[in-house]
GROMACS .gro file of C-alpha atoms in nm:
model
  246
    1MET     CA    1  11.727  19.218   0.279
    2SER     CA    2  11.771  19.479   0.554
    3LEU     CA    3  11.667  19.408   0.912
    4LYS     CA    4  11.417  19.683   0.909
    5LEU     CA    5  11.251  19.525   0.604
    6VAL     CA    6  11.239  19.183   0.770
    7ILE     CA    7  11.085  19.329   1.083
    8PHE     CA    8  10.822  19.515   0.864
    9PHE     CA    9  10.721  19.183   0.688
   10LEU     CA   10  10.703  19.005   1.025
   11LEU     CA   11  10.475  19.266   1.165
   12ILE     CA   12  10.249  19.256   0.854
   13SER     CA   13  10.234  18.881   0.875
   14SER     CA   14  10.140  18.874   1.242
   15SER     CA   15   9.872  19.137   1.183
   16LEU     CA   16   9.716  18.937   0.909
   17CYS     CA   17   9.725  18.622   1.121
   18ALA     CA   18   9.549  18.807   1.408
   19GLU     CA   19   9.260  18.904   1.172
   20GLU     CA   20   9.199  18.555   1.046
   21LYS     CA   21   8.865  18.407   1.154
   22TYR     CA   22   8.904  18.159   1.447
   23SER     CA   23   8.815  17.801   1.363
   24PHE     CA   24   8.623  17.579   1.614
   25ASP     CA   25   8.695  17.269   1.416
   26GLY     CA   26   8.691  16.963   1.650
   27TYR     CA   27   8.523  17.157   1.937
   28LYS     CA   28   8.255  16.937   2.099
   29LEU     CA   29   7.921  17.043   2.257
   30ILE     CA   30   7.845  16.836   2.559
   31ARG     CA   31   7.542  16.817   2.782
   32ILE     CA   32   7.608  16.769   3.149
   33THR     CA   33   7.357  16.661   3.411
   34PRO     CA   34   7.464  16.763   3.760
   35LYS     CA   35   7.366  16.511   4.033
   36SER     CA   36   7.468  16.695   4.343
   37LEU     CA   37   7.531  17.035   4.498
   38TYR     CA   38   7.904  16.954   4.467
   39HIS     CA   39   7.856  16.912   4.091
   40ILE     CA   40   7.683  17.255   4.075
   41GLN     CA   41   7.964  17.421   4.265
   42LEU     CA   42   8.221  17.267   4.040
   43LEU     CA   43   8.034  17.389   3.729
   44ASN     CA   44   8.012  17.734   3.866
   45TYR     CA   45   8.379  17.730   3.937
   46TRP     CA   46   8.476  17.595   3.594
   47GLU     CA   47   8.253  17.854   3.422
   48ASN     CA   48   8.508  18.123   3.508
   49ARG     CA   49   8.765  17.941   3.296
   50PRO     CA   50   8.778  18.053   2.928
   51GLU     CA   51   8.815  17.694   2.803
   52PHE     CA   52   8.491  17.588   2.972
   53ASP     CA   53   8.229  17.763   2.743
   54VAL     CA   54   7.888  17.733   2.909
   55TRP     CA   55   7.602  17.792   2.665
   56ASN     CA   56   7.316  17.819   2.912
   57ARG     CA   57   7.260  17.892   3.275
   58ILE     CA   58   7.376  17.666   3.553
   59LYS     CA   59   7.059  17.624   3.760
   60SER     CA   60   7.015  17.327   3.987
   61ILE     CA   61   7.051  16.956   4.037
   62GLU     CA   62   6.926  16.752   3.731
   63GLU     CA   63   6.899  17.072   3.513
   64THR     CA   64   7.119  17.003   3.213
   65VAL     CA   65   7.412  17.240   3.116
   66ASP     CA   66   7.554  17.263   2.764
   67VAL     CA   67   7.927  17.328   2.740
   68ALA     CA   68   8.157  17.374   2.437
   69LEU     CA   69   8.518  17.232   2.481
   70SER     CA   70   8.820  17.227   2.250
   71PRO     CA   71   8.962  16.879   2.170
   72LYS     CA   72   9.230  16.935   2.434
   73ALA     CA   73   8.998  17.052   2.700
   74PHE     CA   74   8.752  16.775   2.636
   75GLY     CA   75   9.021  16.515   2.705
   76ARG     CA   76   9.103  16.686   3.027
   77TYR     CA   77   8.748  16.749   3.163
   78LYS     CA   78   8.630  16.406   3.046
   79SER     CA   79   8.871  16.249   3.298
   80LEU     CA   80   8.750  16.491   3.570
   81PHE     CA   81   8.374  16.410   3.497
   82LYS     CA   82   8.445  16.039   3.538
   83LEU     CA   83   8.639  16.097   3.856
   84ILE     CA   84   8.353  16.274   4.016
   85ASP     CA   85   8.064  16.069   3.861
   86LEU     CA   86   7.933  16.368   3.664
   87PRO     CA   87   7.725  16.233   3.375
   88PHE     CA   88   7.755  16.390   3.030
   89THR     CA   89   7.678  16.312   2.662
   90VAL     CA   90   7.837  16.458   2.348
   91ILE     CA   91   7.548  16.628   2.151
   92ASN     CA   92   7.764  16.772   1.872
   93GLU     CA   93   8.104  16.631   1.766
   94ASN     CA   94   8.214  16.941   1.569
   95ILE     CA   95   8.075  17.293   1.649
   96GLN     CA   96   8.249  17.430   1.344
   97LYS     CA   97   7.991  17.262   1.123
   98LEU     CA   98   7.713  17.446   1.292
   99LEU     CA   99   7.894  17.776   1.238
  100ASP     CA  100   7.957  17.685   0.876
  101HIS     CA  101   7.591  17.616   0.822
  102GLU     CA  102   7.509  17.953   0.988
  103GLN     CA  103   7.752  18.138   0.751
  104GLU     CA  104   7.602  17.950   0.451
  105SER     CA  105   7.250  18.069   0.561
  106MET     CA  106   7.381  18.427   0.593
  107ALA     CA  107   7.538  18.422   0.259
  108ARG     CA  108   7.208  18.309   0.093
  109ASN     CA  109   7.032  18.610   0.265
  110LYS     CA  110   7.306  18.854   0.190
  111ASN     CA  111   7.133  19.025  -0.092
  112THR     CA  112   6.805  19.054   0.084
  113ARG     CA  113   6.725  19.431   0.128
  114SER     CA  114   6.543  19.395   0.467
  115ILE     CA  115   6.755  19.308   0.768
  116VAL     CA  116   6.448  19.175   0.950
  117GLY     CA  117   6.518  18.806   1.018
  118LYS     CA  118   6.889  18.839   0.944
  119TYR     CA  119   7.199  18.862   1.143
  120ALA     CA  120   7.269  19.211   1.038
  121ARG     CA  121   7.604  19.395   1.082
  122TYR     CA  122   7.647  19.716   1.290
  123SER     CA  123   7.634  19.950   0.975
  124GLU     CA  124   7.318  19.794   0.854
  125ILE     CA  125   7.149  19.829   1.195
  126ILE     CA  126   7.237  20.197   1.200
  127SER     CA  127   7.096  20.239   0.843
  128PHE     CA  128   6.773  20.049   0.962
  129ILE     CA  129   6.728  20.306   1.245
  130SER     CA  130   6.792  20.601   1.006
  131ASN     CA  131   6.541  20.464   0.752
  132MET     CA  132   6.287  20.405   1.025
  133GLU     CA  133   6.318  20.775   1.116
  134ILE     CA  134   6.286  20.890   0.751
  135ASP     CA  135   5.989  20.672   0.681
  136ASN     CA  136   5.807  20.738   1.006
  137PRO     CA  137   5.882  21.098   1.110
  138ASP     CA  138   5.558  21.135   1.313
  139ILE     CA  139   5.652  20.854   1.554
  140ALA     CA  140   6.022  20.778   1.516
  141SER     CA  141   6.333  20.965   1.626
  142SER     CA  142   6.677  20.867   1.751
  143TYR     CA  143   6.974  20.984   1.969
  144SER     CA  144   7.317  20.857   2.051
  145ALA     CA  145   7.345  20.713   2.407
  146GLY     CA  146   7.723  20.752   2.386
  147LYS     CA  147   8.029  20.614   2.198
  148THR     CA  148   8.209  20.273   2.235
  149TYR     CA  149   8.571  20.214   2.289
  150GLU     CA  150   8.615  20.193   1.923
  151ASN     CA  151   8.414  20.508   1.865
  152ARG     CA  152   8.090  20.344   1.737
  153ASP     CA  153   7.764  20.521   1.811
  154LEU     CA  154   7.518  20.361   2.061
  155LYS     CA  155   7.221  20.453   1.852
  156VAL     CA  156   6.886  20.450   2.029
  157LEU     CA  157   6.553  20.457   1.830
  158VAL     CA  158   6.259  20.632   1.998
  159LEU     CA  159   5.898  20.529   1.904
  160LYS     CA  160   5.611  20.735   2.050
  161THR     CA  161   5.294  20.936   1.967
  162SER     CA  162   5.183  21.268   2.097
  163THR     CA  163   4.989  21.087   2.373
  164SER     CA  164   5.271  20.871   2.507
  165GLN     CA  165   5.304  20.909   2.886
  166LYS     CA  166   5.544  20.648   3.021
  167SER     CA  167   5.892  20.545   2.895
  168ILE     CA  168   6.014  20.191   2.838
  169TRP     CA  169   6.374  20.099   2.778
  170ILE     CA  170   6.459  19.804   2.568
  171ASP     CA  171   6.810  19.692   2.478
  172CYS     CA  172   6.960  19.386   2.301
  173GLY     CA  173   7.311  19.254   2.219
  174ILE     CA  174   7.491  19.281   2.554
  175HIS     CA  175   7.667  18.962   2.493
  176SER     CA  176   7.800  18.999   2.136
  177ARG     CA  177   7.801  18.632   2.037
  178GLU     CA  178   7.421  18.612   2.096
  179TRP     CA  179   7.328  18.743   1.754
  180VAL     CA  180   6.964  18.640   1.782
  181SER     CA  181   6.921  18.896   2.057
  182ILE     CA  182   7.001  19.183   1.818
  183SER     CA  183   6.774  19.034   1.559
  184THR     CA  184   6.487  19.014   1.808
  185CYS     CA  185   6.517  19.386   1.869
  186VAL     CA  186   6.514  19.460   1.496
  187TRP     CA  187   6.207  19.243   1.457
  188PHE     CA  188   6.025  19.400   1.738
  189ILE     CA  189   6.076  19.744   1.598
  190ASP     CA  190   5.971  19.640   1.254
  191GLN     CA  191   5.663  19.461   1.380
  192LEU     CA  192   5.550  19.739   1.612
  193VAL     CA  193   5.573  20.001   1.342
  194LYS     CA  194   5.398  19.795   1.087
  195ASP     CA  195   5.123  19.689   1.319
  196PHE     CA  196   5.073  20.057   1.417
  197ARG     CA  197   5.044  20.168   1.049
  198ASN     CA  198   4.787  19.886   0.999
  199SER     CA  199   4.585  20.029   1.294
  200ASP     CA  200   4.629  19.705   1.498
  201PRO     CA  201   4.464  19.788   1.834
  202VAL     CA  202   4.736  19.642   2.055
  203ALA     CA  203   5.015  19.833   1.880
  204THR     CA  204   4.811  20.154   1.872
  205ASP     CA  205   4.739  20.120   2.248
  206LEU     CA  206   5.100  20.065   2.318
  207LEU     CA  207   5.237  20.357   2.129
  208ASN     CA  208   4.959  20.592   2.248
  209PHE     CA  209   5.068  20.516   2.599
  210TYR     CA  210   5.426  20.420   2.600
  211GLU     CA  211   5.736  20.590   2.474
  212PHE     CA  212   5.982  20.320   2.353
  213HIS     CA  213   6.356  20.380   2.376
  214ILE     CA  214   6.521  20.086   2.201
  215LEU     CA  215   6.896  20.022   2.168
  216PRO     CA  216   6.932  19.724   1.942
  217LEU     CA  217   7.300  19.681   1.994
  218VAL     CA  218   7.461  19.747   2.328
  219ASN     CA  219   7.802  19.597   2.248
  220PRO     CA  220   7.882  19.686   1.879
  221ASP     CA  221   8.262  19.646   1.926
  222GLY     CA  222   8.237  19.301   2.046
  223TYR     CA  223   7.951  19.214   1.805
  224GLU     CA  224   8.161  19.317   1.500
  225TYR     CA  225   8.456  19.112   1.641
  226SER     CA  226   8.235  18.805   1.678
  227HIS     CA  227   8.143  18.844   1.302
  228SER     CA  228   8.492  18.899   1.175
  229THR     CA  229   8.724  18.693   1.404
  230VAL     CA  230   8.596  18.474   1.689
  231ARG     CA  231   8.225  18.378   1.658
  232LYS     CA  232   8.169  18.222   2.005
  233LEU     CA  233   8.412  18.392   2.235
  234ARG     CA  234   8.279  18.477   2.583
  235PHE     CA  235   8.545  18.657   2.776
  236PHE     CA  236   8.760  18.974   2.741
  237THR     CA  237   9.018  18.958   2.462
  238ILE     CA  238   9.283  19.189   2.333
  239PHE     CA  239   9.200  19.318   1.986
  240LYS     CA  240   9.412  19.593   1.827
  241LYS     CA  241   9.558  19.643   2.180
  242LYS     CA  242   9.223  19.723   2.319
  243LYS     CA  243   8.994  19.533   2.554
  244ILE     CA  244   8.658  19.444   2.406
  245GLN     CA  245   8.393  19.254   2.579
  246VAL     CA  246   8.271  18.970   2.359
   0.00000   0.00000   0.00000
């Protein structure tokens, strides 16, 4: 076998490995209860480390903070917590089981036509916006707010009536791993249009006065990456030699 052929197969193999979905098997979710300002300062400092994955906001003393840690990181931080008398409890022994359950739920809903209540992919969200325009030409239109690094459209849906006076901007999906944010925007659009069609007084008043500009997915590149490769990643990563915020 020639050297060129060997190099070719090595490159193909490394590319395939890079595309494999990352496993969080053995990762623990812990709940920390800071007891002092010093604890808060340390948590804020550790939050900047990729291995210290904070799942909610670090607020104040006695306010619990949930953190995901790899098996290796857990061993290291566990010793630090004991050293500084920082109380914690393990609330989930294996995060991957949560993600597996999430995937199973998504698989069951895969053939459902509507994306409302689902964790829809980027292409489905774009189709949802297009269909909303087609089905509601009197109140719905759209435009592109720009292109992402990977050349995806930032599609904005506009909902208004002829009497709309003030504009409201709504966006979702800044942090790509927070899938429920995107689903919330989709649900809001669907509910507002349905209620308006059913002559609901609140929806009617809203659309007769406000012009809604809704961007359901601010970060589609990172969102798609979180679906295909790393579900819970927070920080910047190199993917296909490009930086994508995830």
